[in-house]
Coordinates of C-alpha atoms in Angstrom, one line a residue:
Chain H
M1 CA -122.0 36.0 102.9
R2 CA -120.4 37.8 100.1
R3 CA -122.9 39.8 98.0
P4 CA -121.0 41.7 95.6
L5 CA -123.8 41.6 92.8
F6 CA -126.2 42.7 95.4
V7 CA -124.1 45.7 96.4
K8 CA -123.2 46.7 92.9
I9 CA -126.7 46.7 91.5
F10 CA -127.9 48.3 94.9
L11 CA -125.4 51.2 94.6
G12 CA -125.9 51.7 90.9
V13 CA -129.8 51.8 91.3
C14 CA -129.3 54.3 94.3
A15 CA -127.1 56.5 92.4
S16 CA -129.3 56.8 89.4
F17 CA -132.3 57.5 91.4
L18 CA -130.5 60.2 93.5
F19 CA -129.2 61.8 90.2
V20 CA -132.5 61.8 88.6
T21 CA -134.5 63.1 91.6
Y22 CA -132.0 66.0 92.2
F23 CA -132.0 67.0 88.6
V24 CA -135.7 67.1 88.4
W25 CA -135.9 69.0 91.6
F26 CA -133.3 71.5 90.3
E27 CA -135.1 72.1 87.0
D28 CA -138.4 72.4 88.7
S29 CA -137.1 75.1 91.2
L30 CA -135.6 77.0 88.2
L31 CA -138.9 77.0 86.3
K32 CA -140.8 78.2 89.4
Q33 CA -138.8 81.4 89.7
S34 CA -140.2 84.3 87.9
P35 CA -137.8 86.8 86.5
S36 CA -136.1 88.4 89.6
R37 CA -137.0 91.8 90.8
T38 CA -134.1 93.4 89.2
T39 CA -135.5 92.3 85.9
A40 CA -138.9 93.8 86.7
V41 CA -137.3 97.2 87.7
Q42 CA -135.2 97.3 84.5
A43 CA -138.3 96.7 82.4
Q44 CA -140.2 99.5 84.2
I45 CA -137.3 101.9 83.6
A46 CA -136.9 100.9 80.0
L47 CA -140.7 101.1 79.5
A48 CA -140.8 104.7 81.1
G49 CA -137.9 105.7 79.0
A50 CA -139.5 104.6 75.8
S51 CA -142.8 106.2 76.7
S52 CA -141.3 109.6 77.1
I53 CA -139.3 109.2 73.9
V54 CA -142.6 108.3 72.1
R55 CA -144.4 111.2 73.8
L56 CA -141.7 113.8 72.9
G57 CA -140.3 112.5 69.5
G58 CA -142.9 110.1 68.0
E59 CA -142.5 106.5 66.9
D60 CA -139.5 107.5 64.6
A61 CA -137.4 108.7 67.6
L62 CA -138.1 105.4 69.5
R63 CA -137.2 103.3 66.5
K64 CA -133.9 105.3 66.2
E65 CA -133.2 104.9 69.9
L66 CA -133.8 101.2 69.7
T67 CA -131.2 100.7 67.2
T68 CA -128.6 101.9 69.6
W69 CA -129.5 99.2 72.3
P70 CA -127.0 96.3 72.5
K71 CA -128.0 93.6 70.0
E72 CA -128.3 90.8 72.7
R73 CA -130.8 92.9 74.6
Q74 CA -133.4 93.8 72.1
Y75 CA -136.3 93.1 74.2
M76 CA -138.4 96.1 73.2
T77 CA -140.9 96.1 70.5
F78 CA -144.0 98.4 69.9
E79 CA -147.1 98.6 67.8
R80 CA -149.9 101.0 67.0
I81 CA -153.1 100.1 68.9
D82 CA -155.7 102.9 68.0
G83 CA -158.5 102.5 70.4
K84 CA -157.6 98.9 71.3
S85 CA -156.1 97.9 74.6
A86 CA -152.5 96.9 75.1
P87 CA -151.6 93.2 75.8
A88 CA -151.7 92.2 79.5
P89 CA -148.2 92.1 81.2
D90 CA -147.1 88.5 82.2
P91 CA -144.1 88.9 84.6
V92 CA -143.7 85.1 85.1
H93 CA -142.9 84.8 81.4
G94 CA -140.8 88.0 81.4
L95 CA -143.5 90.2 79.5
Y96 CA -143.9 93.7 80.8
T97 CA -146.2 96.2 78.8
A98 CA -147.1 99.9 78.8
T99 CA -149.3 102.2 76.6
V100 CA -148.3 105.6 75.5
K101 CA -149.7 108.4 73.3
D102 CA -147.5 110.5 71.0
S103 CA -148.0 114.3 70.4
Q104 CA -150.4 113.6 67.6
G105 CA -152.7 111.5 69.8
R106 CA -151.8 108.1 68.2
S107 CA -151.5 105.3 70.8
F108 CA -148.9 102.7 71.0
A109 CA -148.4 99.5 73.0
L110 CA -144.9 99.0 74.2
L111 CA -143.8 95.4 74.9
Y112 CA -140.7 94.6 76.9
H113 CA -140.2 90.9 76.7
V114 CA -137.2 89.2 78.4
T115 CA -136.7 86.1 76.2
R116 CA -133.8 84.6 78.1
F117 CA -132.6 84.3 81.7
D118 CA -129.9 86.9 81.8
G119 CA -128.2 85.3 84.7
Y120 CA -130.6 87.2 86.8
V121 CA -132.2 83.9 88.0
S122 CA -130.3 82.4 91.0
P123 CA -129.9 78.6 90.8
P124 CA -131.2 77.0 94.0
L125 CA -128.5 75.9 96.6
P126 CA -127.7 72.2 96.7
L127 CA -129.9 70.5 99.3
D128 CA -132.1 73.6 99.6
M129 CA -135.1 71.6 99.7
G130 CA -135.9 71.3 103.4
P131 CA -135.1 68.3 105.7
H132 CA -138.4 66.5 105.3
A133 CA -138.1 66.4 101.5
I134 CA -134.5 65.2 101.8
L135 CA -135.4 62.5 104.3
G136 CA -138.5 61.3 102.4
T137 CA -136.6 61.2 99.1
L138 CA -133.7 59.3 100.7
I139 CA -135.9 56.8 102.4
G140 CA -138.0 56.3 99.3
I141 CA -134.7 55.7 97.1
L142 CA -133.2 53.2 99.5
V143 CA -136.5 51.2 100.0
F144 CA -137.2 51.1 96.3
S145 CA -133.7 50.3 95.2
G146 CA -133.4 47.7 97.8
L147 CA -136.5 45.9 96.6
L148 CA -135.6 46.2 93.0
T149 CA -132.1 44.7 93.7
F150 CA -133.5 42.0 95.9
Y151 CA -136.1 41.0 93.1
L152 CA -133.1 40.8 90.5
T153 CA -130.5 39.0 92.7
A154 CA -132.4 36.7 94.9
P155 CA -133.4 34.2 92.1
I156 CA -129.8 34.3 91.0
S157 CA -128.4 33.0 94.4
R158 CA -131.3 30.3 94.3
I159 CA -130.3 29.2 90.8
R160 CA -126.6 29.2 92.0
A161 CA -127.7 26.9 94.9
G162 CA -129.2 24.6 92.3
F163 CA -126.0 24.5 90.3
G164 CA -124.1 23.8 93.3
R165 CA -126.2 20.8 94.2
L166 CA -126.0 19.6 90.6
A167 CA -122.3 19.9 90.6
S168 CA -122.1 17.9 93.8
G169 CA -123.8 15.0 92.0
D170 CA -127.4 15.6 92.9
L171 CA -129.0 15.1 89.6
K172 CA -132.5 15.0 90.8
V173 CA -132.4 18.7 91.7
R174 CA -135.1 20.8 89.9
L175 CA -136.2 24.4 90.4
G176 CA -139.6 24.7 91.8
S177 CA -142.8 25.4 89.9
D178 CA -143.1 29.0 91.4
W179 CA -140.2 29.8 89.2
L180 CA -141.8 28.6 86.1
R181 CA -144.8 30.9 86.6
R182 CA -142.4 33.8 86.1
R183 CA -142.9 35.1 82.6
D184 CA -139.5 36.8 82.3
E185 CA -135.9 35.8 81.5
I186 CA -135.3 34.6 84.9
G187 CA -138.2 32.1 84.5
D188 CA -136.7 31.0 81.1
L189 CA -133.4 30.6 82.9
A190 CA -135.0 28.3 85.6
A191 CA -136.8 26.3 82.8
D192 CA -133.5 26.0 80.9
F193 CA -131.8 24.8 84.1
N194 CA -134.4 22.2 84.6
K195 CA -134.1 21.1 81.0
M196 CA -130.3 20.8 81.4
A197 CA -130.7 18.9 84.6
T198 CA -133.1 16.4 83.0
R199 CA -130.9 15.9 80.1
L200 CA -127.9 15.3 82.3
E201 CA -129.8 12.9 84.4
E202 CA -130.8 11.0 81.3
L203 CA -127.3 10.9 80.0
V204 CA -125.8 9.7 83.2
M205 CA -128.5 7.0 83.6
S206 CA -128.2 5.7 80.1
R207 CA -124.4 5.6 80.5
D208 CA -124.8 3.7 83.6
R209 CA -127.3 1.4 82.0
L210 CA -125.1 0.9 79.0
L211 CA -122.3 0.1 81.2
A212 CA -124.2 -2.5 83.1
D213 CA -125.5 -4.0 79.7
I214 CA -122.1 -4.1 78.3
S215 CA -120.6 -6.0 81.3
H216 CA -123.6 -8.3 81.2
E217 CA -123.3 -9.0 77.4
L218 CA -119.6 -9.6 77.7
R219 CA -120.0 -12.0 80.6
S220 CA -121.9 -14.7 78.6
P221 CA -119.2 -15.3 76.0
L222 CA -116.5 -15.1 78.7
A223 CA -118.5 -17.7 80.7
R224 CA -118.6 -19.9 77.6
L225 CA -114.9 -19.5 77.1
H226 CA -114.2 -20.6 80.6
L227 CA -116.5 -23.5 80.2
A228 CA -114.7 -24.5 77.1
I229 CA -111.3 -24.2 78.7
A230 CA -112.5 -26.3 81.6
L231 CA -113.8 -28.9 79.2
A232 CA -110.5 -29.1 77.4
R233 CA -108.7 -29.6 80.7
Q234 CA -111.0 -32.3 81.7
S235 CA -110.9 -34.3 78.5
P236 CA -107.8 -33.5 76.5
D237 CA -109.2 -35.8 73.5
K238 CA -111.8 -33.1 72.9
A239 CA -109.3 -30.2 73.0
L240 CA -109.6 -29.6 69.4
Q241 CA -113.4 -29.2 69.6
S242 CA -112.9 -26.8 72.6
L243 CA -110.4 -24.8 70.8
E244 CA -112.8 -24.2 67.9
R245 CA -115.3 -23.2 70.4
I246 CA -112.9 -20.8 72.1
G247 CA -112.0 -19.2 68.8
C248 CA -115.7 -18.7 68.0
E249 CA -116.3 -17.0 71.3
A250 CA -113.3 -14.8 71.0
D251 CA -114.5 -13.8 67.5
K252 CA -118.0 -12.9 69.0
L253 CA -116.2 -10.9 71.7
E254 CA -114.0 -9.1 69.2
E255 CA -117.1 -8.4 67.0
M256 CA -119.0 -6.9 69.9
V257 CA -116.2 -4.7 71.1
S258 CA -115.7 -3.3 67.6
E259 CA -119.5 -2.5 67.4
L260 CA -119.1 -0.8 70.9
L261 CA -116.3 1.2 69.6
A262 CA -118.1 2.3 66.6
L263 CA -121.2 3.3 68.7
S264 CA -119.1 5.2 71.2
K265 CA -117.3 7.0 68.5
L266 CA -120.7 8.1 67.0
E267 CA -122.0 8.8 70.5
S268 CA -119.2 11.3 71.1
G269 CA -120.2 13.0 67.8
A270 CA -116.9 12.5 65.9
R271 CA -117.1 14.7 62.9
T272 CA -118.2 12.8 59.9
S273 CA -116.1 13.0 56.8
D274 CA -116.8 15.1 53.8
Q275 CA -117.6 12.5 51.2
Y276 CA -120.3 13.2 48.7
F277 CA -122.5 10.3 47.8
F278 CA -126.0 9.2 46.6
V279 CA -127.9 7.1 49.1
S280 CA -129.3 5.1 46.1
E281 CA -125.8 4.0 45.2
I282 CA -124.9 2.9 48.7
A283 CA -128.2 1.1 49.2
A284 CA -127.7 -0.6 45.8
L285 CA -124.3 -1.9 47.0
V286 CA -125.6 -3.0 50.3
V287 CA -128.6 -4.8 48.7
D288 CA -126.3 -6.5 46.4
D289 CA -124.3 -7.8 49.4
A290 CA -127.2 -8.9 51.3
R291 CA -128.8 -10.8 48.5
F292 CA -126.1 -13.5 48.9
E293 CA -127.3 -14.0 52.4
A294 CA -130.9 -13.8 51.6
Q295 CA -130.5 -16.5 48.9
E296 CA -129.2 -18.8 51.5
K297 CA -132.3 -18.2 53.6
G298 CA -134.6 -18.4 50.8
A299 CA -135.7 -14.8 51.1
T300 CA -135.6 -12.2 48.5
I301 CA -134.7 -8.4 48.5
D302 CA -136.6 -6.1 46.3
F303 CA -134.9 -2.7 45.6
V304 CA -137.2 0.0 44.2
T305 CA -136.0 3.7 43.5
N306 CA -138.3 6.5 42.8
G307 CA -137.3 9.8 41.5
R308 CA -133.7 9.0 41.0
G309 CA -133.2 11.8 38.5
S310 CA -133.8 14.3 41.1
E311 CA -131.8 12.7 43.8
A312 CA -129.9 15.0 45.9
L313 CA -126.3 14.3 47.1
V314 CA -125.6 13.7 50.7
V315 CA -122.4 14.8 52.4
G316 CA -120.8 12.8 55.3
S317 CA -119.3 9.4 55.6
G318 CA -120.4 6.9 53.1
K319 CA -119.0 4.2 55.2
L320 CA -121.2 5.0 58.2
I321 CA -124.2 5.4 56.1
S322 CA -123.4 2.1 54.3
R323 CA -123.0 0.5 57.6
A324 CA -126.3 1.9 58.9
I325 CA -128.3 0.7 56.0
E326 CA -126.5 -2.6 56.1
N327 CA -127.4 -3.1 59.9
I328 CA -131.1 -2.2 59.1
V329 CA -131.3 -4.7 56.1
R330 CA -129.5 -7.5 58.0
N331 CA -131.8 -7.0 60.9
A332 CA -134.7 -7.3 58.4
L333 CA -133.2 -10.3 57.0
R334 CA -132.7 -11.9 60.4
F335 CA -136.5 -11.8 61.1
S336 CA -137.4 -13.1 57.6
R337 CA -138.3 -16.7 56.8
R338 CA -138.1 -18.6 53.6
G339 CA -140.2 -17.2 50.9
E340 CA -140.6 -13.8 52.4
T341 CA -139.6 -10.6 50.8
I342 CA -137.8 -7.5 52.0
T343 CA -138.5 -4.4 50.2
V344 CA -136.0 -1.5 50.1
E345 CA -137.7 1.5 48.6
L346 CA -136.1 4.9 48.1
D347 CA -137.8 8.2 47.5
S348 CA -135.7 11.1 46.3
T349 CA -136.3 14.8 46.4
A350 CA -134.1 17.7 46.1
A351 CA -134.4 18.3 49.8
G352 CA -133.3 14.7 50.8
T353 CA -133.5 11.0 50.5
T354 CA -136.0 8.7 52.2
L355 CA -135.3 5.1 52.6
Y356 CA -137.9 2.5 53.5
I357 CA -136.9 -1.0 54.6
R358 CA -139.9 -3.3 54.9
D359 CA -140.0 -6.9 56.0
Q360 CA -142.6 -9.6 56.4
G361 CA -141.4 -10.7 59.7
P362 CA -143.2 -10.7 63.0
G363 CA -142.9 -6.9 63.7
V364 CA -142.4 -5.3 67.1
K365 CA -144.7 -4.6 69.9
A366 CA -145.9 -1.1 69.8
E367 CA -144.4 -0.1 73.1
Q368 CA -140.9 -1.4 71.8
L369 CA -140.9 0.8 68.8
E370 CA -139.5 3.8 70.5
S371 CA -136.7 1.9 72.3
L372 CA -135.7 -0.2 69.4
F373 CA -132.8 2.1 68.6
E374 CA -131.4 2.0 72.1
P375 CA -128.2 -0.1 72.7
F376 CA -128.9 -3.6 73.8
V377 CA -132.5 -3.4 73.3
Q378 CA -133.7 -6.5 71.4
A379 CA -137.2 -7.1 70.4
D380 CA -136.9 -10.8 70.7
P381 CA -133.9 -11.7 72.9
A382 CA -134.8 -15.4 72.5
N383 CA -133.7 -15.0 68.9
G384 CA -130.2 -15.4 70.1
Q385 CA -128.4 -13.6 67.3
G386 CA -126.8 -10.2 67.6
Y387 CA -126.4 -8.0 70.6
G388 CA -128.9 -5.3 69.9
L389 CA -126.2 -2.8 68.8
G390 CA -127.0 -2.8 65.1
L391 CA -129.9 -0.5 65.1
A392 CA -128.4 1.7 67.8
I393 CA -125.3 2.3 65.5
A394 CA -127.5 2.9 62.6
K395 CA -129.6 5.5 64.4
R396 CA -126.4 7.3 65.6
A397 CA -124.9 7.2 62.2
I398 CA -128.1 8.7 60.7
V399 CA -128.4 11.4 63.3
A400 CA -124.7 12.3 62.9
H401 CA -125.7 13.2 59.4
G402 CA -128.6 15.4 60.3
G403 CA -131.1 12.8 59.4
T404 CA -133.9 11.0 61.2
I405 CA -134.7 7.4 61.6
S406 CA -138.0 5.7 63.0
A407 CA -139.7 2.4 63.0
V408 CA -143.4 1.5 62.4
N409 CA -145.4 -1.6 62.2
G410 CA -146.8 -2.6 58.9
A411 CA -150.6 -2.6 58.6
T412 CA -150.8 -6.3 58.5
E413 CA -147.4 -7.7 59.1
G414 CA -143.7 -6.8 59.5
L415 CA -141.7 -3.9 60.4
T416 CA -140.7 -0.8 58.4
I417 CA -137.7 1.2 59.2
I418 CA -137.9 4.7 57.7
L419 CA -134.7 6.8 57.5
W420 CA -134.3 10.2 56.0
L421 CA -131.2 12.0 55.0
P422 CA -130.9 15.7 54.2
A423 CA -129.4 16.9 51.0
A424 CA -125.8 18.3 51.2
P425 CA -126.4 22.1 51.6
D426 CA -123.5 23.1 49.1
A427 CA -123.7 20.4 46.6
P428 CA -124.4 21.4 43.0
E429 CA -128.0 20.8 42.0
A430 CA -128.8 18.2 39.6
G431 CA -129.3 20.8 36.8
D432 CA -128.3 20.4 33.2
E433 CA -124.7 21.2 33.9
A434 CA -124.4 18.8 36.7
K435 CA -126.1 15.9 34.9
S436 CA -123.1 15.1 32.8
V437 CA -121.1 14.9 36.0
W438 CA -123.2 12.2 37.7
D439 CA -122.4 9.9 34.9
R440 CA -125.2 7.3 35.8
S441 CA -123.8 4.7 33.4
V442 CA -121.5 3.5 36.0
S443 CA -123.6 1.1 37.9
P444 CA -122.1 0.5 41.4
A445 CA -121.4 -3.2 40.8
P446 CA -120.3 -5.2 43.8
V447 CA -116.6 -5.0 44.0
Chain M
L1 CA -86.9 -2.0 26.2
A2 CA -84.0 -1.1 28.6
R3 CA -83.5 2.0 26.5
L4 CA -87.1 3.0 26.7
K5 CA -87.1 2.5 30.4
A6 CA -83.9 4.6 30.9
V7 CA -85.5 7.4 28.8
L8 CA -88.7 7.3 30.8
R9 CA -86.8 7.3 34.1
R10 CA -84.7 10.4 33.0
Q11 CA -88.0 12.1 32.0
R12 CA -89.5 11.4 35.2
G13 CA -86.5 12.5 37.1
S14 CA -86.3 15.8 35.3
Q15 CA -87.1 19.2 36.9
P16 CA -90.9 19.5 37.4
P17 CA -92.2 22.6 35.6
Q18 CA -92.4 25.8 37.5
Y19 CA -95.9 26.3 36.3
F20 CA -98.5 24.7 34.0
L21 CA -100.0 26.3 30.9
A22 CA -103.2 25.4 29.3
G23 CA -104.4 28.0 26.8
K24 CA -104.5 31.3 28.7
L25 CA -104.7 29.4 31.9
R26 CA -101.7 29.5 34.0
L27 CA -101.3 27.6 37.4
I28 CA -98.2 28.0 39.6
P29 CA -98.3 25.3 42.3
S30 CA -95.5 26.9 44.4
R31 CA -97.5 30.0 44.8
R32 CA -100.8 28.4 44.9
E33 CA -101.9 31.0 42.3
V34 CA -104.1 30.4 39.3
S35 CA -104.7 33.1 36.6
F36 CA -106.6 33.3 33.3
D37 CA -105.4 35.9 30.7
G38 CA -103.3 37.4 33.5
K39 CA -106.3 37.7 35.9
T40 CA -105.8 35.7 39.1
F41 CA -108.9 34.1 40.5
E42 CA -110.0 32.1 43.6
L43 CA -110.3 28.4 43.9
T44 CA -110.9 26.3 47.1
T45 CA -108.0 24.0 48.1
C46 CA -109.6 20.9 46.7
E47 CA -110.4 22.7 43.3
F48 CA -106.9 23.9 43.0
D49 CA -105.4 20.5 43.7
L50 CA -107.8 19.1 41.2
L51 CA -107.0 21.4 38.5
E52 CA -103.3 20.9 39.1
A53 CA -103.8 17.0 38.8
L54 CA -105.8 17.6 35.6
L55 CA -103.0 19.8 34.2
R56 CA -100.4 17.3 35.3
S57 CA -102.0 14.5 33.4
R58 CA -102.3 16.7 30.3
D59 CA -104.0 14.7 27.3
T60 CA -104.3 11.4 29.2
V61 CA -107.4 10.8 31.2
A62 CA -107.2 11.3 34.9
T63 CA -109.1 8.5 36.5
K64 CA -111.4 9.2 39.4
D65 CA -109.4 6.7 41.5
D66 CA -106.3 8.6 40.8
L67 CA -107.8 11.9 41.4
S68 CA -109.4 10.8 44.7
L69 CA -106.0 9.5 45.9
S70 CA -104.0 12.7 44.8
V71 CA -106.6 15.3 45.6
L72 CA -108.5 14.0 48.6
G73 CA -105.9 11.7 49.8
R74 CA -108.1 8.7 50.2
R75 CA -108.9 5.6 48.2
R76 CA -112.2 6.1 46.3
E77 CA -115.0 4.0 47.4
P78 CA -117.5 2.9 44.7
Y79 CA -120.2 5.2 46.0
D80 CA -117.9 8.2 46.6
R81 CA -119.0 11.2 44.5
S82 CA -116.8 13.8 46.1
I83 CA -114.4 14.2 43.0
D84 CA -117.5 14.7 40.8
V85 CA -118.8 17.4 43.1
H86 CA -115.5 19.2 43.1
V87 CA -115.2 18.9 39.2
S88 CA -118.6 20.3 38.9
N89 CA -117.7 23.4 41.1
L90 CA -114.5 23.7 39.2
R91 CA -116.2 23.5 35.9
K92 CA -118.5 26.3 36.8
K93 CA -115.7 28.5 37.9
L94 CA -113.6 27.8 34.8
S95 CA -116.4 28.4 32.4
A96 CA -117.2 31.7 34.2
I97 CA -113.7 32.9 33.9
S98 CA -112.6 31.5 30.6
G99 CA -115.8 31.9 28.6
K100 CA -115.9 28.1 27.8
T101 CA -112.5 27.9 26.2
I102 CA -111.3 25.7 28.9
E103 CA -113.4 22.8 30.0
V104 CA -113.4 19.7 32.0
E105 CA -114.3 16.8 29.9
T106 CA -116.1 13.8 31.3
V107 CA -114.7 10.5 30.1
R108 CA -117.7 8.1 30.8
A109 CA -117.1 5.8 33.6
V110 CA -113.3 6.4 33.8
G111 CA -112.6 10.0 34.7
Y112 CA -111.8 13.6 33.5
R113 CA -109.6 15.4 31.1
L114 CA -108.9 19.1 30.6
K115 CA -110.1 20.4 27.2
V116 CA -108.7 23.5 25.7
T117 CA -110.4 25.2 22.6
A118 CA -109.0 28.3 20.9

C-alpha cells in the first residue's frame, strides 16, 4: 500500500527530533566544560605578573600596565581590600583571584575574569556521546515519531475508506461513534463527514421519492386521456365530448409540468433577480386577484397591514414572491367555505416583513405541519384539486430569498401560514430622503 | 403635418451629442465618465445609465416604465421598486457632489426629472 503521507510525516518528525536532540546535547556539553587548562595557566601568569607589579610599583604602576593590554582582553580588575578577604575564585565561570600587598602595606584583590570563550573551549566531536546514548536516542525518536505519525495518519485512511464507500454508492456509510468522542479536528472532520453523508442520503432519497411521485401523478391524467380516446373510438357520436375531456386533461398535464419546472428551477437555486419591491404591494396585488375567486365561493379576504411606514424593501424576484403568496392564498381559498374569511396580515419592521395568511378551514393534522411544504404532500388528498406542488414552490421561493416559512394550526380553527422575508441589505433606509421616493400615492391597482 | 414629421425625423436622425451637460454636470457616454465642475466621480452601472436617461429626456418627465426598460432592460412590474432604489442612491451621490444644485425631482405617480438650480 502506498503511504506517502505516513512516510512524509514520519521523516519530518524524525528529522526535527534528531536535530533538536543533537542541538540540546551540543549546547549542554559546551556549558559543562570549564574554561580549559590553558586559560587557567594564563590567568595564573597574569595574576603573578600583576602581583609583582603592585608589590614593586604600587597600584598606579599596575593601572598604567593594564592600559597597554589589548582591548579585547581586558580581563584584569583590582580593588583595595584593607583587612577584608578577596572574593573566592570560581574557575567554572572563568574567575581567578589573588591578593597582594604593595610596599606601603595596603592590600589589593586582583580579579582575572574571562568573560568570553576565547576559542579555548573545544566543541564536542559529532557523535561523541557514547554508543548507548546514541542507540537510546535513536530508538526513542523512532518509536515516538512512529506513534505520532500513526496517530495522525490512521484516521485519514479510515476517513478515506469512508469516502470510497460513499463514492461507490453506499449512502448508509457513517463513521463510528469512537470517532465522535475525539475532541479534536479529526473528530470534527468525522462529524462533518457524517453530516454530509446524511444530507446526501436525504437528497438522493427525496429525489427518488419525487421522481416516483411525479410519475404517479402524471399517470392518472394520462390514464384518463387514454380512456377518453378509447371512448371516442367506441362511440364516434360522443367524440366532441371526449375531445373536450382530452383538452382538459392535456391542460392539467401542462400545468403540472410547468409547476414542476418552476420547482426544479428553484430547487437548483437559480439566482433570483435583483428587483426591489415591497411585500405589501405584492400582497395587495395578489389579494386583489384572489378576491374575484373568493367572491365566487362566497368567501371574503381581509388585508391588514401594520407598520407600513417602516416597511423595508426586499430584493429578489418579485414574480417568485408574488407566486409564493398567490399559492398560499389560493390554498387557503381552496379550503374555505361560504361565509368564511381569509385574513392576510402584514407586519413590517426595518429588518424584514412578516406575512400571516389565516384561514378558517379544517386545518392540518399536527404531524403533517412539517411535511406540508414537501412536493406532492397533500393534507387532504380526497379534496381532488391541485397536486401538492403549490406550497412546495412557495417554500422554495421564500427560502431562495433568505426567508422562512412555517405553518401552524389556529387556536380553534384553520391554518396559518407565516412567512418572513429579510430586508434588502443595501436598500436605502426609509428615512426622510427616501420617503419622497417611495411615492405611496401609487396604489398598486390591478392591471 | 407632413412637414412637422419630416422635421422631427431629421432631428431624430441627427448626430447624438458627444456629451450631456446640465449645469456643471457633464456626462460622456462613450467614455462612461461623469464629472461635476471638472471632478470625475464614481457611479454604479445602473446609476450611470439612469443619469444618462434622465439627461437624455431633458425637461420632459422620464416615466418609470421607460426608465425600467432603458436602464434595467426589462418591463416594469407594478410592484417593482428597483428604479426608485437606484434613483434614491443616485440622488444621494448627486447631492453630495453638487451641493444640491442638481437634484432628481419626483413627479408623483409618473416618473422622474432632472432639476438644475444655479
